[in-house]
Amino acid sequence: MELPGALLSFFLQFLLLPLVPALPRPMNTRDDEVFAPKVMIISMWSPEAAVWHERLPDSNLGNLSSKIIHAPGLSMLFPCATCTEDGGICHITIGEGEINSAASLMALMLSPKFDFRHTYFLVAGIAGVNPKYGTLGSVAIARYSVQVALQYEIDIRSLPPDWPTGYISYGRDQPYQQPFITYGTEVFELNAQLQDAAYKLASKAQLEDANGPEEYRALYRRMGETYKSASQPPSVIKCDTATSDCGRTGLASTA
């Protein structure tokens, strides 16, 4: 059954109108105002963003909700960036998933509302760690970011008996071989001097802990020396990080 044109138009407006007021509106920003932040903080989803918005005011560095800036092309769930009153620190939530991250950051970088020529970018998010090398609640500062998702995967139920994993590098036919097909974006190296500076600064902080994480870490004590790091209190560590749209866990993932 086809809806008459007028009825369809009314129906669409009825659906869309309630969504419009829910979107954030620009606050205290002029159309010609350009922000040149010293630091741009990047979160992937709401729980990561909430920490910055709730706790930054306590540091006397400003309120990240003071300025709200729209930029075309940002995530539908997170359609604006925010900044402190003086514009020195800004924040954006780009959405989980590599496609959302890429689209949101491209829109941000192309926006005439920002000047990033002298900006440091801080990508801060929640991640897992191999329990052989780290523990729950730690702060990990990466030097290399490695894109690991572009590969083949064979269903584990169809694996040859001597294969330790179903993941195969692009263009190869055996596990643990170097990729044959690459695009030049698989590995990104961050500034090592900046990593060292961030590590030294973060190491001065007293990390918070709680009973829940402590009890969880205690489970690793029965697993021997191999997982000793997982039973330790949280700390600041240097690392490399893997990026993927798929979260993995289990012994095979920590080999």
mmCIF file of C-alpha atoms in Angstrom:
data_model
loop_
_atom_site.group_PDB
_atom_site.id
_atom_site.type_symbol
_atom_site.label_atom_id
_atom_site.label_comp_id
_atom_site.label_asym_id
_atom_site.label_seq_id
_atom_site.Cartn_x
_atom_site.Cartn_y
_atom_site.Cartn_z
ATOM 1 C CA MET A 1 0.000 0.000 0.000
ATOM 2 C CA GLU A 2 1.367 3.426 -0.966
ATOM 3 C CA LEU A 3 0.954 6.394 1.334
ATOM 4 C CA PRO A 4 -0.292 9.621 -0.288
ATOM 5 C CA GLY A 5 2.459 12.204 -0.688
ATOM 6 C CA ALA A 6 1.019 14.662 1.841
ATOM 7 C CA LEU A 7 0.475 11.932 4.432
ATOM 8 C CA LEU A 8 3.994 10.576 3.904
ATOM 9 C CA SER A 9 5.455 14.065 4.318
ATOM 10 C CA PHE A 10 3.514 14.565 7.547
ATOM 11 C CA PHE A 11 4.598 11.142 8.792
ATOM 12 C CA LEU A 12 8.287 11.883 8.163
ATOM 13 C CA GLN A 13 8.057 15.259 9.861
ATOM 14 C CA PHE A 14 6.356 13.626 12.826
ATOM 15 C CA LEU A 15 9.245 11.181 13.117
ATOM 16 C CA LEU A 16 12.039 13.690 12.618
ATOM 17 C CA LEU A 17 10.854 16.709 14.555
ATOM 18 C CA PRO A 18 11.240 15.129 18.022
ATOM 19 C CA LEU A 19 14.872 14.364 17.189
ATOM 20 C CA VAL A 20 15.863 17.929 16.372
ATOM 21 C CA PRO A 21 15.562 19.499 19.855
ATOM 22 C CA ALA A 22 17.585 16.599 21.283
ATOM 23 C CA LEU A 23 20.700 17.644 19.371
ATOM 24 C CA PRO A 24 23.065 19.975 21.275
ATOM 25 C CA ARG A 25 22.934 23.606 20.266
ATOM 26 C CA PRO A 26 25.967 25.907 19.974
ATOM 27 C CA MET A 27 26.565 27.813 23.192
ATOM 28 C CA ASN A 28 28.491 31.074 23.443
ATOM 29 C CA THR A 29 30.108 30.599 20.036
ATOM 30 C CA ARG A 30 30.092 33.030 17.142
ATOM 31 C CA ASP A 31 29.819 31.878 13.558
ATOM 32 C CA ASP A 32 33.254 33.327 12.821
ATOM 33 C CA GLU A 33 34.913 32.000 15.997
ATOM 34 C CA VAL A 34 37.865 29.670 15.341
ATOM 35 C CA PHE A 35 39.309 27.451 18.053
ATOM 36 C CA ALA A 36 43.038 26.694 18.217
ATOM 37 C CA PRO A 37 43.326 24.316 21.175
ATOM 38 C CA LYS A 38 46.595 23.360 22.794
ATOM 39 C CA VAL A 39 45.208 19.863 23.425
ATOM 40 C CA MET A 40 42.478 17.919 21.632
ATOM 41 C CA ILE A 41 41.208 14.955 23.664
ATOM 42 C CA ILE A 42 39.650 12.103 21.686
ATOM 43 C CA SER A 43 37.256 9.566 23.206
ATOM 44 C CA MET A 44 35.534 6.688 21.454
ATOM 45 C CA TRP A 45 32.296 6.430 23.432
ATOM 46 C CA SER A 46 30.297 8.012 26.242
ATOM 47 C CA PRO A 47 31.882 6.397 29.353
ATOM 48 C CA GLU A 48 35.324 7.529 28.200
ATOM 49 C CA ALA A 49 34.090 11.052 27.515
ATOM 50 C CA ALA A 50 32.244 11.343 30.830
ATOM 51 C CA VAL A 51 35.483 11.089 32.822
ATOM 52 C CA TRP A 52 36.911 14.195 31.162
ATOM 53 C CA HIS A 53 33.747 16.250 31.463
ATOM 54 C CA GLU A 54 33.199 15.297 35.092
ATOM 55 C CA ARG A 55 36.761 15.565 36.396
ATOM 56 C CA LEU A 56 38.535 18.242 34.377
ATOM 57 C CA PRO A 57 36.855 21.102 36.310
ATOM 58 C CA ASP A 58 38.471 19.781 39.515
ATOM 59 C CA SER A 59 41.908 20.348 37.966
ATOM 60 C CA ASN A 60 41.285 24.082 37.484
ATOM 61 C CA LEU A 61 41.987 23.645 33.763
ATOM 62 C CA GLY A 62 38.453 24.560 32.792
ATOM 63 C CA ASN A 63 35.081 23.063 31.983
ATOM 64 C CA LEU A 64 34.970 21.061 28.756
ATOM 65 C CA SER A 65 31.268 21.810 28.366
ATOM 66 C CA SER A 66 31.750 25.583 28.212
ATOM 67 C CA LYS A 67 31.803 25.709 24.416
ATOM 68 C CA ILE A 68 29.859 23.439 22.060
ATOM 69 C CA ILE A 69 30.900 23.449 18.418
ATOM 70 C CA HIS A 70 29.067 21.707 15.596
ATOM 71 C CA ALA A 71 30.946 20.435 12.567
ATOM 72 C CA PRO A 72 29.278 18.796 9.559
ATOM 73 C CA GLY A 73 30.161 15.129 9.159
ATOM 74 C CA LEU A 74 30.684 14.245 12.803
ATOM 75 C CA SER A 75 29.067 11.160 14.314
ATOM 76 C CA MET A 76 25.264 11.165 14.419
ATOM 77 C CA LEU A 77 25.479 10.135 18.077
ATOM 78 C CA PHE A 78 28.139 12.733 18.920
ATOM 79 C CA PRO A 79 27.541 15.621 16.499
ATOM 80 C CA CYS A 80 29.666 18.248 18.211
ATOM 81 C CA ALA A 81 33.007 18.953 19.827
ATOM 82 C CA THR A 82 33.369 20.808 23.117
ATOM 83 C CA CYS A 83 35.981 23.170 24.529
ATOM 84 C CA THR A 84 36.891 25.010 27.685
ATOM 85 C CA GLU A 85 35.951 28.670 27.948
ATOM 86 C CA ASP A 86 39.334 29.868 26.646
ATOM 87 C CA GLY A 87 39.445 27.197 23.921
ATOM 88 C CA GLY A 88 42.745 25.819 25.203
ATOM 89 C CA ILE A 89 41.446 22.273 25.701
ATOM 90 C CA CYS A 90 38.871 20.631 23.459
ATOM 91 C CA HIS A 91 37.236 17.225 23.355
ATOM 92 C CA ILE A 92 35.456 15.073 20.823
ATOM 93 C CA THR A 93 33.780 11.667 20.945
ATOM 94 C CA ILE A 94 34.259 9.977 17.587
ATOM 95 C CA GLY A 95 32.306 6.741 18.013
ATOM 96 C CA GLU A 96 33.503 3.159 18.240
ATOM 97 C CA GLY A 97 34.637 1.327 15.125
ATOM 98 C CA GLU A 98 37.351 2.310 12.694
ATOM 99 C CA ILE A 99 34.906 3.610 10.084
ATOM 100 C CA ASN A 100 33.290 5.957 12.623
ATOM 101 C CA SER A 101 36.667 7.098 13.914
ATOM 102 C CA ALA A 102 37.976 7.857 10.438
ATOM 103 C CA ALA A 103 34.844 9.709 9.327
ATOM 104 C CA SER A 104 34.591 11.807 12.488
ATOM 105 C CA LEU A 105 38.260 12.773 12.538
ATOM 106 C CA MET A 106 38.249 13.701 8.862
ATOM 107 C CA ALA A 107 35.229 15.929 9.448
ATOM 108 C CA LEU A 108 36.945 17.490 12.449
ATOM 109 C CA MET A 109 40.199 18.184 10.613
ATOM 110 C CA LEU A 110 38.373 19.743 7.653
ATOM 111 C CA SER A 111 36.158 21.933 9.811
ATOM 112 C CA PRO A 112 36.852 25.680 9.447
ATOM 113 C CA LYS A 113 35.920 26.044 13.117
ATOM 114 C CA PHE A 114 39.303 24.664 14.208
ATOM 115 C CA ASP A 115 42.975 25.454 13.713
ATOM 116 C CA PHE A 116 45.090 22.433 14.701
ATOM 117 C CA ARG A 117 48.487 23.641 13.508
ATOM 118 C CA HIS A 118 49.822 23.815 17.076
ATOM 119 C CA THR A 119 47.666 21.175 18.768
ATOM 120 C CA TYR A 120 48.627 18.002 20.625
ATOM 121 C CA PHE A 121 46.177 15.116 20.236
ATOM 122 C CA LEU A 122 45.469 12.780 23.137
ATOM 123 C CA VAL A 123 43.598 9.582 22.225
ATOM 124 C CA ALA A 124 42.501 8.133 25.553
ATOM 125 C CA GLY A 125 40.273 5.091 25.783
ATOM 126 C CA ILE A 126 39.463 1.863 27.557
ATOM 127 C CA ALA A 127 41.440 -1.153 26.346
ATOM 128 C CA GLY A 128 42.426 -4.655 27.341
ATOM 129 C CA VAL A 129 45.913 -5.860 28.182
ATOM 130 C CA ASN A 130 47.701 -9.171 27.927
ATOM 131 C CA PRO A 131 47.778 -10.402 31.566
ATOM 132 C CA LYS A 132 51.356 -11.541 31.047
ATOM 133 C CA TYR A 133 52.440 -7.914 30.766
ATOM 134 C CA GLY A 134 49.935 -5.728 32.587
ATOM 135 C CA THR A 135 47.071 -5.576 35.015
ATOM 136 C CA LEU A 136 43.600 -4.150 35.488
ATOM 137 C CA GLY A 137 43.407 -0.387 36.038
ATOM 138 C CA SER A 138 46.844 0.428 34.641
ATOM 139 C CA VAL A 139 47.677 3.391 32.438
ATOM 140 C CA ALA A 140 49.337 2.273 29.196
ATOM 141 C CA ILE A 141 51.052 4.792 26.919
ATOM 142 C CA ALA A 142 51.604 3.487 23.406
ATOM 143 C CA ARG A 143 54.371 4.137 20.899
ATOM 144 C CA TYR A 144 53.136 1.992 18.004
ATOM 145 C CA SER A 145 49.525 1.556 16.929
ATOM 146 C CA VAL A 146 49.053 -1.573 14.818
ATOM 147 C CA GLN A 147 45.962 -2.224 12.706
ATOM 148 C CA VAL A 148 45.290 -5.955 13.055
ATOM 149 C CA ALA A 149 41.801 -6.367 11.609
ATOM 150 C CA LEU A 150 42.629 -6.615 7.905
ATOM 151 C CA GLN A 151 43.257 -10.356 7.676
ATOM 152 C CA TYR A 152 41.617 -13.665 6.879
ATOM 153 C CA GLU A 153 39.881 -15.773 9.509
ATOM 154 C CA ILE A 154 39.023 -19.466 9.278
ATOM 155 C CA ASP A 155 36.276 -20.809 11.501
ATOM 156 C CA ILE A 156 37.997 -22.600 14.389
ATOM 157 C CA ARG A 157 35.828 -25.675 13.730
ATOM 158 C CA SER A 158 37.399 -26.005 10.280
ATOM 159 C CA LEU A 159 41.052 -25.552 11.244
ATOM 160 C CA PRO A 160 43.729 -28.125 10.424
ATOM 161 C CA PRO A 161 44.682 -29.930 13.662
ATOM 162 C CA ASP A 162 48.188 -28.417 13.794
ATOM 163 C CA TRP A 163 47.087 -24.789 13.325
ATOM 164 C CA PRO A 164 47.254 -22.689 16.526
ATOM 165 C CA THR A 165 44.920 -19.973 15.212
ATOM 166 C CA GLY A 166 42.442 -19.252 12.456
ATOM 167 C CA TYR A 167 43.866 -15.809 11.686
ATOM 168 C CA ILE A 168 45.988 -15.493 8.545
ATOM 169 C CA SER A 169 47.734 -12.361 7.316
ATOM 170 C CA TYR A 170 46.438 -10.742 4.158
ATOM 171 C CA GLY A 171 47.763 -12.475 1.051
ATOM 172 C CA ARG A 172 49.139 -15.503 2.953
ATOM 173 C CA ASP A 173 47.986 -19.078 3.507
ATOM 174 C CA GLN A 174 49.596 -19.934 6.863
ATOM 175 C CA PRO A 175 49.355 -18.357 10.345
ATOM 176 C CA TYR A 176 52.055 -16.021 11.678
ATOM 177 C CA GLN A 177 53.378 -14.957 8.268
ATOM 178 C CA GLN A 178 54.106 -11.352 7.360
ATOM 179 C CA PRO A 179 51.287 -9.805 5.283
ATOM 180 C CA PHE A 180 51.825 -9.904 1.535
ATOM 181 C CA ILE A 181 49.240 -7.213 0.793
ATOM 182 C CA THR A 182 49.678 -3.934 2.678
ATOM 183 C CA TYR A 183 48.280 -0.414 2.384
ATOM 184 C CA GLY A 184 50.841 1.533 4.394
ATOM 185 C CA THR A 185 48.426 2.294 7.230
ATOM 186 C CA GLU A 186 48.916 -0.901 9.217
ATOM 187 C CA VAL A 187 51.504 0.565 11.611
ATOM 188 C CA PHE A 188 51.595 4.100 12.975
ATOM 189 C CA GLU A 189 54.496 5.280 15.136
ATOM 190 C CA LEU A 190 53.871 8.004 17.657
ATOM 191 C CA ASN A 191 56.455 10.522 18.822
ATOM 192 C CA ALA A 192 58.827 8.590 21.119
ATOM 193 C CA GLN A 193 59.978 11.720 22.955
ATOM 194 C CA LEU A 194 56.375 12.674 23.606
ATOM 195 C CA GLN A 195 55.694 9.162 24.876
ATOM 196 C CA ASP A 196 58.639 9.435 27.284
ATOM 197 C CA ALA A 197 57.436 12.808 28.546
ATOM 198 C CA ALA A 198 53.891 11.508 29.055
ATOM 199 C CA TYR A 199 55.206 8.413 30.829
ATOM 200 C CA LYS A 200 57.338 10.431 33.259
ATOM 201 C CA LEU A 201 54.484 12.808 34.004
ATOM 202 C CA ALA A 202 51.886 10.050 34.445
ATOM 203 C CA SER A 203 54.238 8.035 36.674
ATOM 204 C CA LYS A 204 53.997 10.765 39.303
ATOM 205 C CA ALA A 205 50.266 10.174 39.730
ATOM 206 C CA GLN A 206 48.777 8.011 42.463
ATOM 207 C CA LEU A 207 46.459 5.594 40.662
ATOM 208 C CA GLU A 208 43.139 4.830 42.300
ATOM 209 C CA ASP A 209 42.141 1.262 43.102
ATOM 210 C CA ALA A 210 39.053 -0.501 44.439
ATOM 211 C CA ASN A 211 38.024 -3.788 46.043
ATOM 212 C CA GLY A 212 36.473 -5.170 42.863
ATOM 213 C CA PRO A 213 39.622 -4.901 40.714
ATOM 214 C CA GLU A 214 41.777 -6.139 43.605
ATOM 215 C CA GLU A 215 39.666 -9.274 43.953
ATOM 216 C CA TYR A 216 39.801 -9.892 40.215
ATOM 217 C CA ARG A 217 43.599 -9.553 40.119
ATOM 218 C CA ALA A 218 43.919 -12.040 42.958
ATOM 219 C CA LEU A 219 42.562 -14.750 40.650
ATOM 220 C CA TYR A 220 45.804 -14.618 38.663
ATOM 221 C CA ARG A 221 47.990 -15.500 41.658
ATOM 222 C CA ARG A 222 47.039 -19.153 41.320
ATOM 223 C CA MET A 223 48.226 -19.165 37.689
ATOM 224 C CA GLY A 224 51.927 -18.953 38.500
ATOM 225 C CA GLU A 225 54.790 -16.673 37.508
ATOM 226 C CA THR A 226 53.628 -16.354 33.898
ATOM 227 C CA TYR A 227 50.760 -14.120 35.011
ATOM 228 C CA LYS A 228 52.508 -12.374 37.885
ATOM 229 C CA SER A 229 52.032 -8.954 36.280
ATOM 230 C CA ALA A 230 48.258 -9.427 36.240
ATOM 231 C CA SER A 231 48.139 -9.807 40.023
ATOM 232 C CA GLN A 232 50.051 -6.589 40.735
ATOM 233 C CA PRO A 233 48.525 -3.193 41.626
ATOM 234 C CA PRO A 234 47.856 -0.818 38.714
ATOM 235 C CA SER A 235 50.807 1.101 37.338
ATOM 236 C CA VAL A 236 51.913 3.261 34.422
ATOM 237 C CA ILE A 237 53.488 1.254 31.608
ATOM 238 C CA LYS A 238 54.790 1.758 28.091
ATOM 239 C CA CYS A 239 53.259 -0.389 25.379
ATOM 240 C CA ASP A 240 52.178 -0.801 21.791
ATOM 241 C CA THR A 241 48.507 -1.042 20.930
ATOM 242 C CA ALA A 242 46.447 -3.052 18.460
ATOM 243 C CA THR A 243 43.409 -1.505 16.801
ATOM 244 C CA SER A 244 40.436 -3.551 15.665
ATOM 245 C CA ASP A 245 36.653 -3.467 15.505
ATOM 246 C CA CYS A 246 36.578 -6.829 17.288
ATOM 247 C CA GLY A 247 37.377 -7.314 20.965
ATOM 248 C CA ARG A 248 39.101 -10.592 21.764
ATOM 249 C CA THR A 249 39.792 -12.553 24.914
ATOM 250 C CA GLY A 250 40.964 -16.017 25.950
ATOM 251 C CA LEU A 251 44.259 -17.859 26.263
ATOM 252 C CA ALA A 252 44.787 -18.036 22.498
ATOM 253 C CA SER A 253 44.576 -14.243 22.334
ATOM 254 C CA THR A 254 47.293 -13.780 24.961
ATOM 255 C CA ALA A 255 49.897 -16.111 23.501
#
